[in-house]
Structure formats: structure tokens, C-alpha cells
Amino acid sequence: MPAQSFAGAPCVCQHRLERCDQRCVADMLDTTFYIACLRLTGRRCLVVGAGDVGLEKIEGLLTSGALVHVIARDVSPAVRELAASGDVELTEREFRPGDLEGHFLAIAATSDTETNIAIFEEAERRAMLCNVVDVPPLCSFILPAIVRSGPIAIAISTAGASPALAKRMKREIADLYGDDHAALAAILNEVRGWAKSTLPTFAARRDFFEAIVNGDPDPLALLRAGDRAAVDRLIAERQAEAESALV
């Protein structure tokens, strides 16, 4: 269960109960999340907290090209090193009202419940994206486990029910989808310009790419065998077929 949602503890979720009865945990399992990929390049994002958990969130934001601002009183050596190198902006103090101003999203990664609640409530007033680590009910977005390989990113979420299970699924999925899939995605991206300029309809472009990905020979099998030239020939053949169909 979430770290701060256990029987007998003060309630911190939207139900505002006198004492937590864990109903928020069930609510999360019944929540249908709208899955989206955020483009954070050049956007200013706030992380409150600079311990091990904060570092993990900071690194994820940096990987996505965000401009990361960190507010924390206690700063781990790794976060301080990132600040010294100019990778993050560091403000060494407690969180204050108004600190969310000028940020696209906020992540609360502190061990202080009242601070986390204050961050979430201010974000709600601003209609701003906020994630409170390990407290799914205090999140307007959650952070799934991610499998990355080249341009491919696969997200795994358990709606906050079991991060451990999500990590296991991440390992298993990484074994299924790897470098060959990433290489094929990059190759097909090179053909997108031709497809858009040559094939007049969405349906024609869809059928063209599906004929390559799902056809015979299998382009993934060819790449696994180290035969990139055969993949190029396959694509050229499908291009010729598509062009002849237009005549």
C-alpha cells in the first residue's frame, strides 16, 4: 500500500477522513488513467526533495530534457554534484507557498507529509500537474516504469498498486523488445517522408507500413540475422507495389 496510506494514520488523501481507512487505495485500482507522453524539453519542472527518491525523479526529468529546479533543505551529494555541474538549479531551503510559480509540473519527494500535502494542494489550485511520490491519491499524474530502447518507450503502470510488480514487468518486457525493434523503428522513420509525399491517404500509408512490419519476410528476423540490406530491399519492394497501385 502507499507509504502514507495505512490504517490508523492521519488521512492525507482527497477523502479528508479523520483517520485513514485505505479506501483511497481501492479508488486508485478503479481509476482509469489517461495515458499520455509529456514533451518536457526546455520546460521548467520542480522537484521538492533531494534525497535518493528525489534524485531518481530528477534523473528521469533530465533524461527527458527538462530544466530541473530542486528545492530542498537536505541535499544528497549526488544532487549537489548535479547542481555544481549546472545540470539542475538548486535552492537550499524549505518549500514555500508560491514556489510552484513558473513551473510546468511538480514532484514532491520529501519525507514530510504536511509539505507534500501543501505542494499538492497548491498545484491543484493552479491546475498544475503534481506527483507526490508513494502517495498515489495525492497525484494528478503517476510515473510508470519505463522500458527505453532508442526511439521506443514502453510504459508499465499498476495504478500505484505495486511498483515492485511494475519493475518485474519492466525486466520481462525489456527482454522481449530491444535493439532490433529500435533499429526497425529508426529505419521506418526514414521512409515516413516518402510515404507522406507519395501515398495520398492515411489508410494507404497505414497499409504500406503494416505490410512491411507484419509481412514476409519478417524485418525483425532479418535484422536479428544482421541482414540490413534485406530490410532495405523489402522496403523498396513495398514502395514499388504501393506506387504501382496508384497508377
PDB file of C-alpha atoms in Angstrom:
ATOM      1  CA  MET A   1       0.000   0.000   0.000  1.00  0.00           C
ATOM      2  CA  PRO A   2       1.166   3.629  -0.383  1.00  0.00           C
ATOM      3  CA  ALA A   3       3.730   4.601   2.223  1.00  0.00           C
ATOM      4  CA  GLN A   4       1.451   7.174   3.848  1.00  0.00           C
ATOM      5  CA  SER A   5      -1.910   5.373   3.481  1.00  0.00           C
ATOM      6  CA  PHE A   6      -2.179   2.769   6.207  1.00  0.00           C
ATOM      7  CA  ALA A   7      -4.835   2.012   8.782  1.00  0.00           C
ATOM      8  CA  GLY A   8      -4.813   4.376  11.724  1.00  0.00           C
ATOM      9  CA  ALA A   9      -2.630   7.044  10.122  1.00  0.00           C
ATOM     10  CA  PRO A  10      -3.875  10.595   9.581  1.00  0.00           C
ATOM     11  CA  CYS A  11      -5.725  10.819   6.277  1.00  0.00           C
ATOM     12  CA  VAL A  12      -3.823  12.715   3.575  1.00  0.00           C
ATOM     13  CA  CYS A  13      -5.969  11.949   0.514  1.00  0.00           C
ATOM     14  CA  GLN A  14      -8.949  13.655  -1.088  1.00  0.00           C
ATOM     15  CA  HIS A  15     -11.422  11.975   1.309  1.00  0.00           C
ATOM     16  CA  ARG A  16     -10.116  14.017   4.269  1.00  0.00           C
ATOM     17  CA  LEU A  17     -11.129  11.382   6.816  1.00  0.00           C
ATOM     18  CA  GLU A  18     -10.287  11.714  10.479  1.00  0.00           C
ATOM     19  CA  ARG A  19      -8.251   8.505  10.218  1.00  0.00           C
ATOM     20  CA  CYS A  20      -7.151   6.628   7.095  1.00  0.00           C
ATOM     21  CA  ASP A  21      -9.265   3.572   6.249  1.00  0.00           C
ATOM     22  CA  GLN A  22      -7.395   2.765   2.993  1.00  0.00           C
ATOM     23  CA  ARG A  23     -10.392   3.465   0.759  1.00  0.00           C
ATOM     24  CA  CYS A  24      -8.126   5.627  -1.407  1.00  0.00           C
ATOM     25  CA  VAL A  25      -6.092   2.531  -2.278  1.00  0.00           C
ATOM     26  CA  ALA A  26      -9.194   0.874  -3.722  1.00  0.00           C
ATOM     27  CA  ASP A  27     -10.069   4.107  -5.517  1.00  0.00           C
ATOM     28  CA  MET A  28      -6.735   4.019  -7.365  1.00  0.00           C
ATOM     29  CA  LEU A  29      -7.372   0.492  -8.650  1.00  0.00           C
ATOM     30  CA  ASP A  30     -10.712   1.694 -10.032  1.00  0.00           C
ATOM     31  CA  THR A  31      -9.142   4.738 -11.708  1.00  0.00           C
ATOM     32  CA  THR A  32      -8.771   4.693 -15.475  1.00  0.00           C
ATOM     33  CA  PHE A  33      -5.752   6.832 -16.276  1.00  0.00           C
ATOM     34  CA  TYR A  34      -5.441   8.852 -19.468  1.00  0.00           C
ATOM     35  CA  ILE A  35      -2.083   7.692 -20.811  1.00  0.00           C
ATOM     36  CA  ALA A  36      -0.003  10.442 -22.418  1.00  0.00           C
ATOM     37  CA  CYS A  37       3.663  11.183 -23.133  1.00  0.00           C
ATOM     38  CA  LEU A  38       4.750  14.646 -21.984  1.00  0.00           C
ATOM     39  CA  ARG A  39       7.191  16.683 -24.026  1.00  0.00           C
ATOM     40  CA  LEU A  40       9.340  18.291 -21.341  1.00  0.00           C
ATOM     41  CA  THR A  41      12.239  19.553 -23.454  1.00  0.00           C
ATOM     42  CA  GLY A  42      13.044  23.067 -22.280  1.00  0.00           C
ATOM     43  CA  ARG A  43      10.207  23.125 -19.732  1.00  0.00           C
ATOM     44  CA  ARG A  44      10.935  24.125 -16.134  1.00  0.00           C
ATOM     45  CA  CYS A  45       9.977  21.364 -13.697  1.00  0.00           C
ATOM     46  CA  LEU A  46      10.170  21.416  -9.906  1.00  0.00           C
ATOM     47  CA  VAL A  47      11.344  18.628  -7.611  1.00  0.00           C
ATOM     48  CA  VAL A  48      10.948  19.217  -3.886  1.00  0.00           C
ATOM     49  CA  GLY A  49      13.302  16.896  -2.038  1.00  0.00           C
ATOM     50  CA  ALA A  50      16.892  15.932  -2.823  1.00  0.00           C
ATOM     51  CA  GLY A  51      17.389  12.525  -1.264  1.00  0.00           C
ATOM     52  CA  ASP A  52      17.640   9.197  -3.060  1.00  0.00           C
ATOM     53  CA  VAL A  53      13.999   9.320  -4.204  1.00  0.00           C
ATOM     54  CA  GLY A  54      14.323  12.911  -5.353  1.00  0.00           C
ATOM     55  CA  LEU A  55      17.476  12.003  -7.287  1.00  0.00           C
ATOM     56  CA  GLU A  56      15.607   9.273  -9.157  1.00  0.00           C
ATOM     57  CA  LYS A  57      12.911  11.760 -10.214  1.00  0.00           C
ATOM     58  CA  ILE A  58      15.496  14.399 -11.122  1.00  0.00           C
ATOM     59  CA  GLU A  59      17.362  11.973 -13.372  1.00  0.00           C
ATOM     60  CA  GLY A  60      14.133  10.987 -15.122  1.00  0.00           C
ATOM     61  CA  LEU A  61      13.323  14.628 -15.844  1.00  0.00           C
ATOM     62  CA  LEU A  62      16.838  15.342 -17.088  1.00  0.00           C
ATOM     63  CA  THR A  63      16.635  12.358 -19.438  1.00  0.00           C
ATOM     64  CA  SER A  64      13.537  13.979 -20.942  1.00  0.00           C
ATOM     65  CA  GLY A  65      15.294  17.302 -21.495  1.00  0.00           C
ATOM     66  CA  ALA A  66      13.525  19.218 -18.717  1.00  0.00           C
ATOM     67  CA  LEU A  67      15.002  22.244 -16.959  1.00  0.00           C
ATOM     68  CA  VAL A  68      15.027  20.950 -13.407  1.00  0.00           C
ATOM     69  CA  HIS A  69      14.697  23.162 -10.343  1.00  0.00           C
ATOM     70  CA  VAL A  70      15.247  21.441  -6.997  1.00  0.00           C
ATOM     71  CA  ILE A  71      14.126  22.825  -3.642  1.00  0.00           C
ATOM     72  CA  ALA A  72      15.415  21.030  -0.564  1.00  0.00           C
ATOM     73  CA  ARG A  73      16.897  21.725   2.834  1.00  0.00           C
ATOM     74  CA  ASP A  74      18.871  18.470   2.953  1.00  0.00           C
ATOM     75  CA  VAL A  75      20.745  17.734  -0.263  1.00  0.00           C
ATOM     76  CA  SER A  76      22.413  14.444  -1.135  1.00  0.00           C
ATOM     77  CA  PRO A  77      25.958  14.516  -2.564  1.00  0.00           C
ATOM     78  CA  ALA A  78      24.690  13.260  -5.946  1.00  0.00           C
ATOM     79  CA  VAL A  79      22.156  16.093  -6.276  1.00  0.00           C
ATOM     80  CA  ARG A  80      24.738  18.624  -5.116  1.00  0.00           C
ATOM     81  CA  GLU A  81      27.061  17.346  -7.826  1.00  0.00           C
ATOM     82  CA  LEU A  82      24.354  17.841 -10.454  1.00  0.00           C
ATOM     83  CA  ALA A  83      23.880  21.393  -9.220  1.00  0.00           C
ATOM     84  CA  ALA A  84      27.631  22.092  -9.264  1.00  0.00           C
ATOM     85  CA  SER A  85      27.832  20.932 -12.883  1.00  0.00           C
ATOM     86  CA  GLY A  86      24.923  23.155 -13.868  1.00  0.00           C
ATOM     87  CA  ASP A  87      22.572  20.304 -14.712  1.00  0.00           C
ATOM     88  CA  VAL A  88      19.980  21.423 -12.153  1.00  0.00           C
ATOM     89  CA  GLU A  89      19.078  24.636 -10.363  1.00  0.00           C
ATOM     90  CA  LEU A  90      19.259  24.121  -6.605  1.00  0.00           C
ATOM     91  CA  THR A  91      17.515  26.191  -3.925  1.00  0.00           C
ATOM     92  CA  GLU A  92      18.591  25.040  -0.467  1.00  0.00           C
ATOM     93  CA  ARG A  93      15.646  25.762   1.825  1.00  0.00           C
ATOM     94  CA  GLU A  94      12.207  24.514   2.800  1.00  0.00           C
ATOM     95  CA  PHE A  95       9.338  24.640   0.309  1.00  0.00           C
ATOM     96  CA  ARG A  96       7.322  27.865   0.482  1.00  0.00           C
ATOM     97  CA  PRO A  97       3.910  28.854  -0.915  1.00  0.00           C
ATOM     98  CA  GLY A  98       4.394  30.330  -4.361  1.00  0.00           C
ATOM     99  CA  ASP A  99       7.366  28.095  -5.241  1.00  0.00           C
ATOM    100  CA  LEU A 100       5.305  26.393  -7.978  1.00  0.00           C
ATOM    101  CA  GLU A 101       5.127  29.651  -9.937  1.00  0.00           C
ATOM    102  CA  GLY A 102       6.788  29.355 -13.355  1.00  0.00           C
ATOM    103  CA  HIS A 103       6.958  25.567 -13.406  1.00  0.00           C
ATOM    104  CA  PHE A 104       5.208  23.148 -15.758  1.00  0.00           C
ATOM    105  CA  LEU A 105       4.880  20.337 -13.205  1.00  0.00           C
ATOM    106  CA  ALA A 106       5.929  19.479  -9.673  1.00  0.00           C
ATOM    107  CA  ILE A 107       7.148  16.334  -7.960  1.00  0.00           C
ATOM    108  CA  ALA A 108       7.043  16.158  -4.170  1.00  0.00           C
ATOM    109  CA  ALA A 109       9.726  13.772  -2.926  1.00  0.00           C
ATOM    110  CA  THR A 110      10.011  14.756   0.715  1.00  0.00           C
ATOM    111  CA  SER A 111       9.510  12.657   3.844  1.00  0.00           C
ATOM    112  CA  ASP A 112       7.305  15.348   5.397  1.00  0.00           C
ATOM    113  CA  THR A 113       3.581  14.675   4.981  1.00  0.00           C
ATOM    114  CA  GLU A 114       2.480  18.264   5.582  1.00  0.00           C
ATOM    115  CA  THR A 115       4.909  19.581   2.982  1.00  0.00           C
ATOM    116  CA  ASN A 116       3.726  17.029   0.425  1.00  0.00           C
ATOM    117  CA  ILE A 117       0.088  17.958   1.074  1.00  0.00           C
ATOM    118  CA  ALA A 118       0.894  21.660   0.728  1.00  0.00           C
ATOM    119  CA  ILE A 119       2.612  21.074  -2.621  1.00  0.00           C
ATOM    120  CA  PHE A 120      -0.288  19.013  -3.939  1.00  0.00           C
ATOM    121  CA  GLU A 121      -2.953  21.474  -2.790  1.00  0.00           C
ATOM    122  CA  GLU A 122      -1.143  24.448  -4.317  1.00  0.00           C
ATOM    123  CA  ALA A 123      -0.730  22.509  -7.567  1.00  0.00           C
ATOM    124  CA  GLU A 124      -4.463  21.735  -7.562  1.00  0.00           C
ATOM    125  CA  ARG A 125      -5.313  25.418  -7.116  1.00  0.00           C
ATOM    126  CA  ARG A 126      -3.080  26.226 -10.071  1.00  0.00           C
ATOM    127  CA  ALA A 127      -4.468  23.362 -12.231  1.00  0.00           C
ATOM    128  CA  MET A 128      -0.871  22.162 -12.393  1.00  0.00           C
ATOM    129  CA  LEU A 129       0.441  18.626 -12.773  1.00  0.00           C
ATOM    130  CA  CYS A 130       1.734  17.178  -9.499  1.00  0.00           C
ATOM    131  CA  ASN A 131       3.102  13.843  -8.310  1.00  0.00           C
ATOM    132  CA  VAL A 132       3.591  13.064  -4.628  1.00  0.00           C
ATOM    133  CA  VAL A 133       5.956  10.113  -4.505  1.00  0.00           C
ATOM    134  CA  ASP A 134       4.469   6.939  -2.966  1.00  0.00           C
ATOM    135  CA  VAL A 135       1.090   8.603  -2.320  1.00  0.00           C
ATOM    136  CA  PRO A 136      -0.996   7.905  -5.442  1.00  0.00           C
ATOM    137  CA  PRO A 137      -4.139   9.644  -4.103  1.00  0.00           C
ATOM    138  CA  LEU A 138      -2.121  12.888  -3.997  1.00  0.00           C
ATOM    139  CA  CYS A 139      -1.131  12.695  -7.654  1.00  0.00           C
ATOM    140  CA  SER A 140      -2.674  14.265 -10.735  1.00  0.00           C
ATOM    141  CA  PHE A 141      -0.266  12.057 -12.703  1.00  0.00           C
ATOM    142  CA  ILE A 142       1.671   8.905 -11.853  1.00  0.00           C
ATOM    143  CA  LEU A 143       5.073   7.822 -13.108  1.00  0.00           C
ATOM    144  CA  PRO A 144       5.099   4.388 -14.738  1.00  0.00           C
ATOM    145  CA  ALA A 145       8.090   2.105 -15.060  1.00  0.00           C
ATOM    146  CA  ILE A 146       9.679   2.775 -18.466  1.00  0.00           C
ATOM    147  CA  VAL A 147      11.465   0.456 -20.875  1.00  0.00           C
ATOM    148  CA  ARG A 148      13.545   2.516 -23.330  1.00  0.00           C
ATOM    149  CA  SER A 149      15.368   1.351 -26.429  1.00  0.00           C
ATOM    150  CA  GLY A 150      16.248   4.015 -28.976  1.00  0.00           C
ATOM    151  CA  PRO A 151      13.039   5.795 -30.010  1.00  0.00           C
ATOM    152  CA  ILE A 152      10.873   3.130 -28.359  1.00  0.00           C
ATOM    153  CA  ALA A 153       9.453   3.763 -24.899  1.00  0.00           C
ATOM    154  CA  ILE A 154       7.094   1.301 -23.217  1.00  0.00           C
ATOM    155  CA  ALA A 155       5.293   2.362 -20.030  1.00  0.00           C
ATOM    156  CA  ILE A 156       4.122  -0.100 -17.385  1.00  0.00           C
ATOM    157  CA  SER A 157       1.692   1.027 -14.699  1.00  0.00           C
ATOM    158  CA  THR A 158      -0.117  -0.796 -11.907  1.00  0.00           C
ATOM    159  CA  ALA A 159      -2.044   2.379 -10.949  1.00  0.00           C
ATOM    160  CA  GLY A 160       0.238   2.669  -7.940  1.00  0.00           C
ATOM    161  CA  ALA A 161      -0.847  -0.727  -6.585  1.00  0.00           C
ATOM    162  CA  SER A 162       2.554  -2.431  -6.845  1.00  0.00           C
ATOM    163  CA  PRO A 163       5.724  -0.679  -8.025  1.00  0.00           C
ATOM    164  CA  ALA A 164       7.571  -3.962  -7.401  1.00  0.00           C
ATOM    165  CA  LEU A 165       5.361  -5.767  -9.906  1.00  0.00           C
ATOM    166  CA  ALA A 166       5.826  -2.952 -12.416  1.00  0.00           C
ATOM    167  CA  LYS A 167       9.615  -3.343 -12.095  1.00  0.00           C
ATOM    168  CA  ARG A 168       9.374  -7.088 -12.736  1.00  0.00           C
ATOM    169  CA  MET A 169       7.226  -6.462 -15.816  1.00  0.00           C
ATOM    170  CA  LYS A 170       9.775  -3.896 -16.963  1.00  0.00           C
ATOM    171  CA  ARG A 171      12.549  -6.511 -16.870  1.00  0.00           C
ATOM    172  CA  GLU A 172      10.429  -9.053 -18.740  1.00  0.00           C
ATOM    173  CA  ILE A 173       9.337  -6.575 -21.422  1.00  0.00           C
ATOM    174  CA  ALA A 174      12.934  -5.398 -21.899  1.00  0.00           C
ATOM    175  CA  ASP A 175      13.850  -8.976 -22.792  1.00  0.00           C
ATOM    176  CA  LEU A 176      11.128  -9.051 -25.472  1.00  0.00           C
ATOM    177  CA  TYR A 177      11.630  -5.659 -27.088  1.00  0.00           C
ATOM    178  CA  GLY A 178      15.149  -4.399 -27.562  1.00  0.00           C
ATOM    179  CA  ASP A 179      17.712  -3.155 -30.034  1.00  0.00           C
ATOM    180  CA  ASP A 180      16.191  -4.866 -33.098  1.00  0.00           C
ATOM    181  CA  HIS A 181      12.835  -3.164 -32.556  1.00  0.00           C
ATOM    182  CA  ALA A 182      14.574   0.175 -32.028  1.00  0.00           C
ATOM    183  CA  ALA A 183      16.581  -0.283 -35.230  1.00  0.00           C
ATOM    184  CA  LEU A 184      13.443  -1.111 -37.232  1.00  0.00           C
ATOM    185  CA  ALA A 185      11.649   1.949 -35.820  1.00  0.00           C
ATOM    186  CA  ALA A 186      14.540   4.166 -36.964  1.00  0.00           C
ATOM    187  CA  ILE A 187      14.562   2.565 -40.437  1.00  0.00           C
ATOM    188  CA  LEU A 188      10.819   3.019 -40.879  1.00  0.00           C
ATOM    189  CA  ASN A 189      11.083   6.628 -39.728  1.00  0.00           C
ATOM    190  CA  GLU A 190      13.409   7.258 -42.671  1.00  0.00           C
ATOM    191  CA  VAL A 191      10.580   6.232 -45.022  1.00  0.00           C
ATOM    192  CA  ARG A 192       7.900   8.423 -43.464  1.00  0.00           C
ATOM    193  CA  GLY A 193       8.743  11.403 -45.659  1.00  0.00           C
ATOM    194  CA  TRP A 194       8.335   9.320 -48.813  1.00  0.00           C
ATOM    195  CA  ALA A 195       5.065   7.861 -47.571  1.00  0.00           C
ATOM    196  CA  LYS A 196       3.573  11.274 -46.726  1.00  0.00           C
ATOM    197  CA  SER A 197       4.520  12.759 -50.085  1.00  0.00           C
ATOM    198  CA  THR A 198       3.557   9.727 -52.195  1.00  0.00           C
ATOM    199  CA  LEU A 199       0.612   7.985 -50.577  1.00  0.00           C
ATOM    200  CA  PRO A 200      -2.448  10.261 -50.561  1.00  0.00           C
ATOM    201  CA  THR A 201      -4.477   8.801 -47.669  1.00  0.00           C
ATOM    202  CA  PHE A 202      -3.960   7.723 -44.094  1.00  0.00           C
ATOM    203  CA  ALA A 203      -5.274   4.262 -44.981  1.00  0.00           C
ATOM    204  CA  ALA A 204      -2.729   3.873 -47.788  1.00  0.00           C
ATOM    205  CA  ARG A 205       0.136   4.893 -45.514  1.00  0.00           C
ATOM    206  CA  ARG A 206      -1.092   2.582 -42.748  1.00  0.00           C
ATOM    207  CA  ASP A 207      -1.356  -0.376 -45.130  1.00  0.00           C
ATOM    208  CA  PHE A 208       2.115   0.325 -46.539  1.00  0.00           C
ATOM    209  CA  PHE A 209       3.827   0.240 -43.148  1.00  0.00           C
ATOM    210  CA  GLU A 210       1.794  -2.708 -41.875  1.00  0.00           C
ATOM    211  CA  ALA A 211       2.747  -4.683 -44.980  1.00  0.00           C
ATOM    212  CA  ILE A 212       6.393  -4.192 -44.003  1.00  0.00           C
ATOM    213  CA  VAL A 213       6.111  -4.770 -40.253  1.00  0.00           C
ATOM    214  CA  ASN A 214       3.753  -7.758 -40.469  1.00  0.00           C
ATOM    215  CA  GLY A 215       4.838  -9.167 -43.822  1.00  0.00           C
ATOM    216  CA  ASP A 216       7.033 -11.947 -45.072  1.00  0.00           C
ATOM    217  CA  PRO A 217       9.991 -11.924 -44.699  1.00  0.00           C
ATOM    218  CA  ASP A 218       9.883 -10.610 -41.147  1.00  0.00           C
ATOM    219  CA  PRO A 219      12.035  -7.458 -40.966  1.00  0.00           C
ATOM    220  CA  LEU A 220      12.858  -8.113 -37.313  1.00  0.00           C
ATOM    221  CA  ALA A 221      14.141 -11.586 -38.155  1.00  0.00           C
ATOM    222  CA  LEU A 222      16.277 -10.070 -40.899  1.00  0.00           C
ATOM    223  CA  LEU A 223      17.764  -7.525 -38.502  1.00  0.00           C
ATOM    224  CA  ARG A 224      18.474 -10.212 -35.916  1.00  0.00           C
ATOM    225  CA  ALA A 225      20.351 -12.093 -38.634  1.00  0.00           C
ATOM    226  CA  GLY A 226      22.384  -8.945 -39.349  1.00  0.00           C
ATOM    227  CA  ASP A 227      20.896  -8.504 -42.830  1.00  0.00           C
ATOM    228  CA  ARG A 228      20.049  -4.794 -43.010  1.00  0.00           C
ATOM    229  CA  ALA A 229      20.354  -4.903 -46.812  1.00  0.00           C
ATOM    230  CA  ALA A 230      17.465  -7.381 -46.976  1.00  0.00           C
ATOM    231  CA  VAL A 231      15.294  -4.992 -44.965  1.00  0.00           C
ATOM    232  CA  ASP A 232      16.122  -2.184 -47.389  1.00  0.00           C
ATOM    233  CA  ARG A 233      15.167  -4.441 -50.312  1.00  0.00           C
ATOM    234  CA  LEU A 234      11.919  -5.359 -48.594  1.00  0.00           C
ATOM    235  CA  ILE A 235      11.020  -1.706 -48.143  1.00  0.00           C
ATOM    236  CA  ALA A 236      11.930  -0.899 -51.762  1.00  0.00           C
ATOM    237  CA  GLU A 237       9.675  -3.720 -52.958  1.00  0.00           C
ATOM    238  CA  ARG A 238       6.751  -2.440 -50.887  1.00  0.00           C
ATOM    239  CA  GLN A 239       7.348   1.079 -52.183  1.00  0.00           C
ATOM    240  CA  ALA A 240       7.202  -0.159 -55.770  1.00  0.00           C
ATOM    241  CA  GLU A 241       3.995  -2.071 -55.039  1.00  0.00           C
ATOM    242  CA  ALA A 242       2.397   0.977 -53.431  1.00  0.00           C
ATOM    243  CA  GLU A 243       3.377   3.266 -56.327  1.00  0.00           C
ATOM    244  CA  SER A 244       2.051   0.802 -58.933  1.00  0.00           C
ATOM    245  CA  ALA A 245      -1.279   0.674 -57.088  1.00  0.00           C
ATOM    246  CA  LEU A 246      -1.641   4.423 -57.594  1.00  0.00           C
ATOM    247  CA  VAL A 247      -1.404   4.198 -61.385  1.00  0.00           C
TER     248      VAL A 247
END
